[in-house]
mmCIF file of C-alpha atoms in Angstrom:
data_model
loop_
_atom_site.group_PDB
_atom_site.id
_atom_site.type_symbol
_atom_site.label_atom_id
_atom_site.label_comp_id
_atom_site.label_asym_id
_atom_site.label_seq_id
_atom_site.Cartn_x
_atom_site.Cartn_y
_atom_site.Cartn_z
ATOM 1 C CA UNK A 1 -21.233 -27.288 -20.788
ATOM 2 C CA UNK A 2 -18.958 -26.388 -17.673
ATOM 3 C CA UNK A 3 -21.452 -23.739 -16.408
ATOM 4 C CA UNK A 4 -24.311 -26.446 -16.687
ATOM 5 C CA UNK A 5 -22.367 -29.106 -15.013
ATOM 6 C CA UNK A 6 -21.910 -26.770 -12.172
ATOM 7 C CA UNK A 7 -25.423 -25.547 -12.049
ATOM 8 C CA UNK A 8 -26.240 -29.147 -11.743
ATOM 9 C CA UNK A 9 -24.067 -29.845 -8.656
ATOM 10 C CA UNK A 10 -25.168 -26.894 -6.719
ATOM 11 C CA UNK A 11 -28.794 -27.918 -7.064
ATOM 12 C CA UNK A 12 -28.597 -31.914 -5.988
ATOM 13 C CA UNK A 13 -27.878 -31.213 -2.083
ATOM 14 C CA UNK A 14 -30.627 -28.615 -2.200
ATOM 15 C CA UNK A 15 -33.108 -31.154 -3.672
ATOM 16 C CA UNK A 16 -31.994 -33.844 -1.083
ATOM 17 C CA UNK A 17 -32.367 -31.567 1.599
ATOM 18 C CA UNK A 18 -36.375 -31.162 0.576
ATOM 19 C CA UNK A 19 -36.758 -34.892 1.178
ATOM 20 C CA UNK A 20 -39.123 -35.795 3.292
ATOM 21 C CA UNK A 21 -40.192 -38.957 4.794
ATOM 22 C CA UNK A 22 -44.135 -39.899 4.269
ATOM 23 C CA UNK A 23 -45.976 -41.393 7.305
ATOM 24 C CA UNK A 24 -48.227 -44.307 7.216
ATOM 25 C CA UNK A 25 -52.014 -43.144 6.232
ATOM 26 C CA UNK A 26 -53.183 -40.798 8.891
ATOM 27 C CA UNK A 27 -56.736 -40.364 7.359
ATOM 28 C CA UNK A 28 -58.058 -41.931 10.216
ATOM 29 C CA UNK A 29 -61.460 -42.818 11.674
ATOM 30 C CA UNK A 30 -64.072 -40.171 13.050
ATOM 31 C CA UNK A 31 -62.778 -38.385 16.000
ATOM 32 C CA UNK A 32 -64.272 -36.211 18.694
ATOM 33 C CA UNK A 33 -63.212 -34.126 21.748
ATOM 34 C CA UNK A 34 -66.069 -33.674 23.936
ATOM 35 C CA UNK A 35 -65.284 -31.393 27.331
ATOM 36 C CA UNK A 36 -67.296 -31.669 29.994
ATOM 37 C CA UNK A 37 -68.347 -27.773 29.893
ATOM 38 C CA UNK A 38 -70.758 -29.025 26.865
ATOM 39 C CA UNK A 39 -68.470 -28.142 24.009
ATOM 40 C CA UNK A 40 -67.701 -30.910 21.530
ATOM 41 C CA UNK A 41 -65.132 -30.578 18.514
ATOM 42 C CA UNK A 42 -65.057 -33.292 15.466
ATOM 43 C CA UNK A 43 -61.986 -34.244 13.069
ATOM 44 C CA UNK A 44 -60.120 -37.641 12.280
ATOM 45 C CA UNK A 45 -58.196 -39.548 14.698
ATOM 46 C CA UNK A 46 -54.654 -40.479 13.994
ATOM 47 C CA UNK A 47 -52.480 -42.991 16.393
ATOM 48 C CA UNK A 48 -54.174 -45.524 18.487
ATOM 49 C CA UNK A 49 -57.922 -46.265 17.678
ATOM 50 C CA UNK A 50 -59.237 -46.117 20.998
ATOM 51 C CA UNK A 51 -61.220 -43.528 23.250
ATOM 52 C CA UNK A 52 -59.922 -42.117 26.437
ATOM 53 C CA UNK A 53 -60.864 -39.748 29.141
ATOM 54 C CA UNK A 54 -58.415 -36.986 30.851
ATOM 55 C CA UNK A 55 -57.978 -33.546 31.788
ATOM 56 C CA UNK A 56 -57.870 -31.079 28.681
ATOM 57 C CA UNK A 57 -54.905 -28.782 28.648
ATOM 58 C CA UNK A 58 -52.836 -26.628 26.361
ATOM 59 C CA UNK A 59 -49.284 -26.104 25.655
ATOM 60 C CA UNK A 60 -47.987 -22.775 24.088
ATOM 61 C CA UNK A 61 -44.615 -24.866 23.078
ATOM 62 C CA UNK A 62 -43.699 -24.099 19.636
ATOM 63 C CA UNK A 63 -41.113 -26.999 19.351
ATOM 64 C CA UNK A 64 -40.589 -30.168 21.417
ATOM 65 C CA UNK A 65 -43.589 -31.972 21.171
ATOM 66 C CA UNK A 66 -41.820 -35.133 21.969
ATOM 67 C CA UNK A 67 -40.486 -33.986 25.113
ATOM 68 C CA UNK A 68 -43.827 -32.734 26.373
ATOM 69 C CA UNK A 69 -45.400 -35.675 25.644
ATOM 70 C CA UNK A 70 -42.943 -38.118 27.133
ATOM 71 C CA UNK A 71 -42.799 -35.330 30.687
ATOM 72 C CA UNK A 72 -44.577 -37.309 33.222
ATOM 73 C CA UNK A 73 -45.667 -34.467 34.561
ATOM 74 C CA UNK A 74 -48.443 -34.952 31.585
ATOM 75 C CA UNK A 75 -49.778 -37.889 33.052
ATOM 76 C CA UNK A 76 -53.846 -38.341 32.681
ATOM 77 C CA UNK A 77 -53.822 -35.223 30.594
ATOM 78 C CA UNK A 78 -55.475 -34.618 27.135
ATOM 79 C CA UNK A 79 -52.772 -32.456 25.563
ATOM 80 C CA UNK A 80 -53.824 -29.755 22.978
ATOM 81 C CA UNK A 81 -51.019 -28.201 20.989
ATOM 82 C CA UNK A 82 -51.797 -24.441 20.095
ATOM 83 C CA UNK A 83 -48.905 -24.605 17.189
ATOM 84 C CA UNK A 84 -50.845 -24.891 14.020
ATOM 85 C CA UNK A 85 -48.660 -28.223 12.808
ATOM 86 C CA UNK A 86 -47.201 -30.856 14.670
ATOM 87 C CA UNK A 87 -45.180 -33.854 13.712
ATOM 88 C CA UNK A 88 -43.197 -32.191 11.199
ATOM 89 C CA UNK A 89 -39.598 -33.196 12.159
ATOM 90 C CA UNK A 90 -40.987 -36.686 13.447
ATOM 91 C CA UNK A 91 -39.782 -38.843 16.452
ATOM 92 C CA UNK A 92 -36.176 -39.896 17.186
ATOM 93 C CA UNK A 93 -35.053 -43.439 18.338
ATOM 94 C CA UNK A 94 -35.687 -43.144 22.349
ATOM 95 C CA UNK A 95 -32.466 -44.978 23.243
ATOM 96 C CA UNK A 96 -29.020 -43.577 24.893
ATOM 97 C CA UNK A 97 -26.433 -45.140 26.957
ATOM 98 C CA UNK A 98 -26.239 -45.112 30.763
ATOM 99 C CA UNK A 99 -22.891 -43.047 31.064
ATOM 100 C CA UNK A 100 -21.542 -40.079 32.379
ATOM 101 C CA UNK A 101 -23.265 -37.976 29.445
ATOM 102 C CA UNK A 102 -26.750 -39.809 29.479
ATOM 103 C CA UNK A 103 -29.149 -41.698 31.404
ATOM 104 C CA UNK A 104 -30.902 -44.610 29.190
ATOM 105 C CA UNK A 105 -33.271 -42.180 26.824
ATOM 106 C CA UNK A 106 -33.155 -39.562 24.559
ATOM 107 C CA UNK A 107 -36.527 -37.819 25.178
ATOM 108 C CA UNK A 108 -37.929 -37.310 29.015
ATOM 109 C CA UNK A 109 -39.295 -40.901 29.685
ATOM 110 C CA UNK A 110 -39.302 -44.382 27.966
ATOM 111 C CA UNK A 111 -43.026 -43.607 26.787
ATOM 112 C CA UNK A 112 -45.535 -41.251 25.703
ATOM 113 C CA UNK A 113 -47.059 -40.075 29.213
ATOM 114 C CA UNK A 114 -50.177 -38.044 28.216
ATOM 115 C CA UNK A 115 -53.573 -39.470 27.786
ATOM 116 C CA UNK A 116 -54.157 -38.317 24.190
ATOM 117 C CA UNK A 117 -53.134 -35.447 21.844
ATOM 118 C CA UNK A 118 -55.267 -32.666 19.982
ATOM 119 C CA UNK A 119 -53.687 -30.858 16.934
ATOM 120 C CA UNK A 120 -54.614 -28.435 14.325
ATOM 121 C CA UNK A 121 -52.598 -30.279 11.551
ATOM 122 C CA UNK A 122 -50.841 -33.387 12.169
ATOM 123 C CA UNK A 123 -47.976 -33.658 9.389
ATOM 124 C CA UNK A 124 -48.223 -36.172 7.007
ATOM 125 C CA UNK A 125 -44.326 -36.135 6.098
ATOM 126 C CA UNK A 126 -41.783 -35.665 8.435
ATOM 127 C CA UNK A 127 -37.940 -34.482 7.947
ATOM 128 C CA UNK A 128 -35.190 -34.613 10.641
ATOM 129 C CA UNK A 129 -31.628 -36.441 10.475
ATOM 130 C CA UNK A 130 -32.587 -38.005 14.032
ATOM 131 C CA UNK A 131 -36.005 -39.237 13.243
ATOM 132 C CA UNK A 132 -37.153 -43.013 12.884
ATOM 133 C CA UNK A 133 -40.907 -42.498 12.678
ATOM 134 C CA UNK A 134 -43.821 -40.386 12.606
ATOM 135 C CA UNK A 135 -45.575 -38.896 15.322
ATOM 136 C CA UNK A 136 -48.985 -41.065 14.130
ATOM 137 C CA UNK A 137 -46.997 -44.195 14.253
ATOM 138 C CA UNK A 138 -45.445 -43.447 17.617
ATOM 139 C CA UNK A 139 -48.859 -42.563 19.223
ATOM 140 C CA UNK A 140 -49.953 -45.898 17.489
ATOM 141 C CA UNK A 141 -47.540 -48.375 19.179
ATOM 142 C CA UNK A 142 -47.773 -46.394 22.745
ATOM 143 C CA UNK A 143 -51.722 -46.942 22.606
ATOM 144 C CA UNK A 144 -52.175 -43.110 22.540
ATOM 145 C CA UNK A 145 -55.125 -41.843 20.636
ATOM 146 C CA UNK A 146 -55.051 -38.330 18.539
ATOM 147 C CA UNK A 147 -57.296 -35.786 17.003
ATOM 148 C CA UNK A 148 -56.423 -33.773 13.912
ATOM 149 C CA UNK A 149 -58.134 -31.497 12.087
ATOM 150 C CA UNK A 150 -60.096 -29.453 15.007
ATOM 151 C CA UNK A 151 -60.071 -25.789 15.617
ATOM 152 C CA UNK A 152 -57.307 -25.925 18.433
ATOM 153 C CA UNK A 153 -57.491 -22.064 18.483
ATOM 154 C CA UNK A 154 -61.472 -22.039 19.633
ATOM 155 C CA UNK A 155 -60.385 -25.468 22.165
ATOM 156 C CA UNK A 156 -57.392 -23.053 23.739
ATOM 157 C CA UNK A 157 -59.951 -19.863 23.888
ATOM 158 C CA UNK A 158 -62.286 -22.165 25.877
ATOM 159 C CA UNK A 159 -59.615 -23.276 28.294
ATOM 160 C CA UNK A 160 -58.557 -19.807 28.678
ATOM 161 C CA UNK A 161 -61.584 -18.497 29.350
ATOM 162 C CA UNK A 162 -62.955 -21.164 31.753
ATOM 163 C CA UNK A 163 -59.810 -22.887 32.949
ATOM 164 C CA UNK A 164 -58.701 -26.098 32.250
ATOM 165 C CA UNK A 165 -61.511 -29.173 32.014
ATOM 166 C CA UNK A 166 -62.350 -32.708 31.827
ATOM 167 C CA UNK A 167 -62.464 -34.314 28.654
ATOM 168 C CA UNK A 168 -63.290 -37.282 26.382
ATOM 169 C CA UNK A 169 -61.548 -38.214 23.269
ATOM 170 C CA UNK A 170 -63.895 -40.490 21.173
ATOM 171 C CA UNK A 171 -62.607 -42.848 18.314
ATOM 172 C CA UNK A 172 -64.036 -44.010 15.721
ATOM 173 C CA UNK A 173 -67.883 -45.442 16.439
ATOM 174 C CA UNK A 174 -67.658 -43.811 19.729
ATOM 175 C CA UNK A 175 -67.272 -40.330 17.823
ATOM 176 C CA UNK A 176 -71.042 -40.419 16.484
ATOM 177 C CA UNK A 177 -72.531 -41.197 19.998
ATOM 178 C CA UNK A 178 -73.646 -38.658 22.325
ATOM 179 C CA UNK A 179 -71.092 -36.860 24.957
ATOM 180 C CA UNK A 180 -70.576 -38.949 28.021
ATOM 181 C CA UNK A 181 -72.869 -37.726 31.168
ATOM 182 C CA UNK A 182 -70.912 -35.277 33.723
ATOM 183 C CA UNK A 183 -70.623 -38.140 36.351
ATOM 184 C CA UNK A 184 -68.765 -40.081 33.477
ATOM 185 C CA UNK A 185 -65.694 -38.119 33.178
ATOM 186 C CA UNK A 186 -62.579 -39.330 34.934
ATOM 187 C CA UNK A 187 -60.489 -36.833 36.982
ATOM 188 C CA UNK A 188 -57.204 -37.829 37.233
ATOM 189 C CA UNK A 189 -55.883 -35.613 39.879
ATOM 190 C CA UNK A 190 -58.297 -37.427 42.585
ATOM 191 C CA UNK A 191 -55.449 -40.272 42.205
ATOM 192 C CA UNK A 192 -52.052 -40.077 43.359
ATOM 193 C CA UNK A 193 -50.405 -39.567 39.893
ATOM 194 C CA UNK A 194 -47.012 -39.370 41.285
ATOM 195 C CA UNK A 195 -47.274 -43.176 42.957
ATOM 196 C CA UNK A 196 -48.185 -44.172 39.087
ATOM 197 C CA UNK A 197 -44.977 -42.822 37.676
ATOM 198 C CA UNK A 198 -42.205 -42.782 40.373
ATOM 199 C CA UNK A 199 -39.626 -45.505 40.643
ATOM 200 C CA UNK A 200 -40.417 -48.346 42.595
ATOM 201 C CA UNK A 201 -36.961 -49.191 43.610
ATOM 202 C CA UNK A 202 -33.592 -46.979 43.950
ATOM 203 C CA UNK A 203 -31.244 -46.908 41.513
ATOM 204 C CA UNK A 204 -27.858 -45.335 40.660
ATOM 205 C CA UNK A 205 -26.808 -43.347 37.834
ATOM 206 C CA UNK A 206 -22.985 -42.651 37.146
ATOM 207 C CA UNK A 207 -21.971 -44.280 40.513
ATOM 208 C CA UNK A 208 -18.254 -42.888 40.103
ATOM 209 C CA UNK A 209 -19.272 -39.280 40.184
ATOM 210 C CA UNK A 210 -17.500 -36.879 42.885
ATOM 211 C CA UNK A 211 -20.433 -35.781 44.175
ATOM 212 C CA UNK A 212 -23.524 -37.949 45.524
ATOM 213 C CA UNK A 213 -26.909 -36.502 44.837
ATOM 214 C CA UNK A 214 -30.212 -38.255 45.968
ATOM 215 C CA UNK A 215 -33.374 -37.560 43.726
ATOM 216 C CA UNK A 216 -37.009 -38.037 45.107
ATOM 217 C CA UNK A 217 -38.604 -39.109 42.172
ATOM 218 C CA UNK A 218 -41.978 -37.383 41.800
ATOM 219 C CA UNK A 219 -42.143 -38.096 38.275
ATOM 220 C CA UNK A 220 -38.876 -36.812 37.018
ATOM 221 C CA UNK A 221 -37.875 -35.900 33.546
ATOM 222 C CA UNK A 222 -34.776 -37.705 32.007
ATOM 223 C CA UNK A 223 -33.095 -34.509 31.712
ATOM 224 C CA UNK A 224 -33.093 -33.335 35.152
ATOM 225 C CA UNK A 225 -31.081 -36.577 36.219
ATOM 226 C CA UNK A 226 -29.148 -35.927 32.806
ATOM 227 C CA UNK A 227 -28.134 -32.451 34.006
ATOM 228 C CA UNK A 228 -26.731 -33.928 37.398
ATOM 229 C CA UNK A 229 -24.407 -36.485 35.498
ATOM 230 C CA UNK A 230 -23.156 -34.603 32.980
ATOM 231 C CA UNK A 231 -21.873 -32.429 35.856
ATOM 232 C CA UNK A 232 -20.171 -35.197 37.287
ATOM 233 C CA UNK A 233 -22.682 -36.275 39.992
ATOM 234 C CA UNK A 234 -23.457 -39.717 41.239
ATOM 235 C CA UNK A 235 -27.246 -39.719 41.536
ATOM 236 C CA UNK A 236 -29.281 -42.104 43.379
ATOM 237 C CA UNK A 237 -32.797 -41.814 42.430
ATOM 238 C CA UNK A 238 -35.082 -42.890 45.072
ATOM 239 C CA UNK A 239 -39.444 -43.493 45.333
ATOM 240 C CA UNK A 240 -41.534 -40.219 46.098
ATOM 241 C CA UNK A 241 -42.179 -41.379 49.693
ATOM 242 C CA UNK A 242 -38.759 -42.981 50.640
ATOM 243 C CA UNK A 243 -37.445 -41.613 54.003
ATOM 244 C CA UNK A 244 -34.312 -39.909 52.824
ATOM 245 C CA UNK A 245 -33.732 -39.439 56.530
ATOM 246 C CA UNK A 246 -32.522 -42.855 57.028
ATOM 247 C CA UNK A 247 -29.621 -42.626 54.482
ATOM 248 C CA UNK A 248 -28.920 -38.776 54.060
ATOM 249 C CA UNK A 249 -25.546 -38.674 55.404
ATOM 250 C CA UNK A 250 -24.527 -40.981 52.626
ATOM 251 C CA UNK A 251 -25.176 -37.824 50.599
ATOM 252 C CA UNK A 252 -23.754 -34.231 49.590
ATOM 253 C CA UNK A 253 -27.168 -32.970 48.266
ATOM 254 C CA UNK A 254 -31.131 -33.706 47.652
ATOM 255 C CA UNK A 255 -32.759 -32.832 44.795
ATOM 256 C CA UNK A 256 -36.735 -33.002 44.537
ATOM 257 C CA UNK A 257 -38.156 -33.528 41.036
ATOM 258 C CA UNK A 258 -40.937 -32.307 38.861
ATOM 259 C CA UNK A 259 -44.262 -34.617 38.761
ATOM 260 C CA UNK A 260 -48.080 -34.467 37.847
ATOM 261 C CA UNK A 261 -51.253 -34.211 39.626
ATOM 262 C CA UNK A 262 -52.009 -32.492 43.241
ATOM 263 C CA UNK A 263 -49.108 -32.067 45.650
ATOM 264 C CA UNK A 264 -51.524 -32.982 48.640
ATOM 265 C CA UNK A 265 -51.330 -36.565 47.653
ATOM 266 C CA UNK A 266 -47.646 -36.326 48.831
ATOM 267 C CA UNK A 267 -47.950 -35.118 52.406
ATOM 268 C CA UNK A 268 -45.753 -37.853 53.337
ATOM 269 C CA UNK A 269 -42.956 -36.775 51.364
ATOM 270 C CA UNK A 270 -43.295 -32.877 52.780
ATOM 271 C CA UNK A 271 -43.484 -34.206 56.541
ATOM 272 C CA UNK A 272 -40.153 -36.490 55.856
ATOM 273 C CA UNK A 273 -38.742 -33.114 54.339
ATOM 274 C CA UNK A 274 -39.670 -30.842 57.013
ATOM 275 C CA UNK A 275 -37.439 -33.084 59.611
ATOM 276 C CA UNK A 276 -34.734 -33.241 56.547
ATOM 277 C CA UNK A 277 -34.903 -29.488 56.526
ATOM 278 C CA UNK A 278 -34.572 -28.876 60.454
ATOM 279 C CA UNK A 279 -31.749 -31.514 61.075
ATOM 280 C CA UNK A 280 -29.584 -31.267 57.961
ATOM 281 C CA UNK A 281 -27.567 -28.413 56.629
ATOM 282 C CA UNK A 282 -26.533 -29.698 53.150
ATOM 283 C CA UNK A 283 -28.290 -28.241 49.800
ATOM 284 C CA UNK A 284 -31.746 -28.997 48.857
ATOM 285 C CA UNK A 285 -33.322 -28.223 45.485
ATOM 286 C CA UNK A 286 -36.638 -28.691 43.913
ATOM 287 C CA UNK A 287 -38.570 -27.835 40.900
ATOM 288 C CA UNK A 288 -42.334 -27.951 39.977
ATOM 289 C CA UNK A 289 -43.813 -30.596 42.285
ATOM 290 C CA UNK A 290 -40.566 -30.671 44.345
ATOM 291 C CA UNK A 291 -40.901 -26.718 44.695
ATOM 292 C CA UNK A 292 -44.424 -27.181 45.772
ATOM 293 C CA UNK A 293 -43.085 -30.054 48.255
ATOM 294 C CA UNK A 294 -40.604 -27.602 49.576
ATOM 295 C CA UNK A 295 -43.350 -25.163 50.022
ATOM 296 C CA UNK A 296 -45.366 -27.549 52.008
ATOM 297 C CA UNK A 297 -42.616 -28.338 54.459
ATOM 298 C CA UNK A 298 -41.842 -24.938 54.992
ATOM 299 C CA UNK A 299 -45.551 -23.840 56.265
ATOM 300 C CA UNK A 300 -47.150 -22.966 52.918
ATOM 301 C CA UNK A 301 -50.213 -23.934 51.208
ATOM 302 C CA UNK A 302 -50.651 -25.378 47.528
ATOM 303 C CA UNK A 303 -53.670 -24.761 45.623
ATOM 304 C CA UNK A 304 -55.134 -25.533 42.362
ATOM 305 C CA UNK A 305 -54.861 -23.034 39.524
ATOM 306 C CA UNK A 306 -57.533 -21.952 37.415
ATOM 307 C CA UNK A 307 -55.683 -22.472 34.204
ATOM 308 C CA UNK A 308 -52.144 -23.474 35.081
ATOM 309 C CA UNK A 309 -48.976 -22.481 33.132
ATOM 310 C CA UNK A 310 -47.647 -24.639 30.420
ATOM 311 C CA UNK A 311 -45.152 -23.714 27.583
ATOM 312 C CA UNK A 312 -41.640 -22.470 26.779
ATOM 313 C CA UNK A 313 -42.567 -18.797 26.898
ATOM 314 C CA UNK A 314 -43.350 -18.095 30.773
ATOM 315 C CA UNK A 315 -41.653 -14.979 32.198
ATOM 316 C CA UNK A 316 -40.529 -14.799 35.925
ATOM 317 C CA UNK A 317 -38.990 -11.924 37.823
ATOM 318 C CA UNK A 318 -36.356 -12.771 40.614
ATOM 319 C CA UNK A 319 -37.006 -11.171 43.703
ATOM 320 C CA UNK A 320 -33.962 -12.224 45.151
ATOM 321 C CA UNK A 321 -30.194 -12.939 44.409
ATOM 322 C CA UNK A 322 -28.672 -16.348 44.366
ATOM 323 C CA UNK A 323 -25.800 -17.460 43.025
ATOM 324 C CA UNK A 324 -25.932 -16.755 39.160
ATOM 325 C CA UNK A 325 -29.812 -15.417 39.395
ATOM 326 C CA UNK A 326 -29.870 -11.650 39.970
ATOM 327 C CA UNK A 327 -32.890 -9.679 42.056
ATOM 328 C CA UNK A 328 -34.560 -7.866 39.475
ATOM 329 C CA UNK A 329 -34.152 -9.575 36.347
ATOM 330 C CA UNK A 330 -36.922 -11.290 34.229
ATOM 331 C CA UNK A 331 -35.821 -14.778 32.959
ATOM 332 C CA UNK A 332 -38.122 -16.627 30.301
ATOM 333 C CA UNK A 333 -38.911 -20.049 31.175
ATOM 334 C CA UNK A 334 -40.200 -23.397 30.338
ATOM 335 C CA UNK A 335 -43.152 -24.648 32.472
ATOM 336 C CA UNK A 336 -46.152 -27.518 32.867
ATOM 337 C CA UNK A 337 -48.190 -27.128 36.156
ATOM 338 C CA UNK A 338 -51.665 -26.762 37.380
ATOM 339 C CA UNK A 339 -50.791 -26.325 40.984
ATOM 340 C CA UNK A 340 -48.767 -23.632 42.770
ATOM 341 C CA UNK A 341 -47.811 -22.290 46.124
ATOM 342 C CA UNK A 342 -49.776 -19.567 47.946
ATOM 343 C CA UNK A 343 -48.197 -15.944 48.342
ATOM 344 C CA UNK A 344 -48.376 -15.690 52.243
ATOM 345 C CA UNK A 345 -47.960 -12.266 53.990
ATOM 346 C CA UNK A 346 -45.829 -12.491 56.252
ATOM 347 C CA UNK A 347 -43.929 -15.529 54.611
ATOM 348 C CA UNK A 348 -43.173 -18.377 57.157
ATOM 349 C CA UNK A 349 -39.887 -17.493 59.058
ATOM 350 C CA UNK A 350 -36.855 -18.409 57.599
ATOM 351 C CA UNK A 351 -38.272 -18.233 53.880
ATOM 352 C CA UNK A 352 -38.384 -15.899 51.386
ATOM 353 C CA UNK A 353 -40.295 -15.675 47.897
ATOM 354 C CA UNK A 354 -37.756 -16.170 44.811
ATOM 355 C CA UNK A 355 -39.375 -15.765 41.638
ATOM 356 C CA UNK A 356 -42.829 -14.509 40.901
ATOM 357 C CA UNK A 357 -44.709 -15.111 37.520
ATOM 358 C CA UNK A 358 -44.833 -11.879 35.442
ATOM 359 C CA UNK A 359 -47.956 -12.681 33.959
ATOM 360 C CA UNK A 360 -50.309 -13.857 37.037
ATOM 361 C CA UNK A 361 -48.176 -13.271 39.906
ATOM 362 C CA UNK A 362 -48.119 -16.751 41.106
ATOM 363 C CA UNK A 363 -45.263 -17.860 43.288
ATOM 364 C CA UNK A 364 -42.580 -19.103 40.992
ATOM 365 C CA UNK A 365 -40.116 -20.082 43.596
ATOM 366 C CA UNK A 366 -39.070 -19.517 47.450
ATOM 367 C CA UNK A 367 -35.771 -20.252 49.417
ATOM 368 C CA UNK A 368 -34.244 -20.163 52.654
ATOM 369 C CA UNK A 369 -33.163 -16.646 54.065
ATOM 370 C CA UNK A 370 -29.329 -15.876 54.291
ATOM 371 C CA UNK A 371 -29.949 -15.878 58.011
ATOM 372 C CA UNK A 372 -31.550 -19.190 58.384
ATOM 373 C CA UNK A 373 -28.253 -21.173 58.025
ATOM 374 C CA UNK A 374 -30.133 -23.444 55.498
ATOM 375 C CA UNK A 375 -29.293 -24.037 52.030
ATOM 376 C CA UNK A 376 -32.803 -24.749 50.338
ATOM 377 C CA UNK A 377 -33.952 -23.527 46.987
ATOM 378 C CA UNK A 378 -37.181 -24.245 45.128
ATOM 379 C CA UNK A 379 -38.243 -22.914 41.743
ATOM 380 C CA UNK A 380 -41.937 -23.966 39.823
ATOM 381 C CA UNK A 381 -40.283 -23.660 36.528
ATOM 382 C CA UNK A 382 -37.713 -26.145 34.734
ATOM 383 C CA UNK A 383 -34.416 -24.677 34.780
ATOM 384 C CA UNK A 384 -32.928 -27.454 32.890
ATOM 385 C CA UNK A 385 -34.801 -26.147 29.780
ATOM 386 C CA UNK A 386 -35.808 -29.308 27.960
ATOM 387 C CA UNK A 387 -37.173 -28.340 26.224
ATOM 388 C CA UNK A 388 -37.413 -24.691 26.146
ATOM 389 C CA UNK A 389 -35.388 -21.232 26.804
ATOM 390 C CA UNK A 390 -31.863 -21.557 28.208
ATOM 391 C CA UNK A 391 -32.165 -18.528 30.655
ATOM 392 C CA UNK A 392 -32.005 -20.459 33.871
ATOM 393 C CA UNK A 393 -28.884 -22.545 32.620
ATOM 394 C CA UNK A 394 -25.698 -20.782 33.339
ATOM 395 C CA UNK A 395 -23.352 -22.886 31.615
ATOM 396 C CA UNK A 396 -24.363 -25.824 28.949
ATOM 397 C CA UNK A 397 -22.643 -29.074 29.599
ATOM 398 C CA UNK A 398 -22.427 -31.747 26.862
#
């Protein structure tokens, strides 16, 4: 009897952990993904029952679908996940305090930023201690359509072979209609997407911080500002085209954030930064779009890549040492970008390559030379690693 009782109590917690919360019905309407290059894929919809256009891209991230979908760098894009099942751990409550440890949200912004999502199999049940709703319901009340039941391997192969292409997600009765004509596809890169996602007015986080850092917001992920405030910084977030030179003497450093679209829409910011670099000798650091703005200010050109790099498994080689970064070491990084800086030979005076991508040899970082007297660094990847590998975080701060 005692043996049977012992077995019973051992099994209860195992059974409890196996429970998962069912989502609302996701049987869905008919759905289709039409690519401008002529291919069509048919499945079922989940999320919002609406059709939309966008730039079709894929991400190789295995986890962190919520972080990817709320990353402002995905603005205007139809996001195809290569991982077979998406949604299995649900969606957390996206609220956090604004204090010395957090910035108001748990994810990367306060809403879904991508135009639509395409998955092979959306989870009908989710299980996670922090989850409050399913991926399907989250997409629905954010007005974002999704497609499930399509061959994402075939879609990824197409995008890998022919490059990123424009797409149309058709839901319901629209899915039975003929694909759009070429001229009907909307190209989000023709618009200044940065202006759509950047803050319109300056605001301050952690005002009692000991170091004052200004952030030019090109579409900043929340974990960038979160990483700064957790390290004791008072952070002032500024619109992307704010003339920092008017107030620069109030700050100990300048940070340029990530952001969506073509950096050439932000030439105003690059010209302002050129003056900052010339006349100001305090630290400047940029990631992703911010890195490209630094490069253009230095005299480098930005170009549109055929494929872009998106995912948590991009290897980069350090070409120079700086701080904890050691030349010759390969770092595994998190990335999300379609544009990159051209590798010039010779490099502009006072500048040198910092990182290079091990897969496609694209420029992954630049820095001011030691003899330039400047303190400027830019990296194409996301060193704060949300989500993604921790290779480029020297010390985790919580």
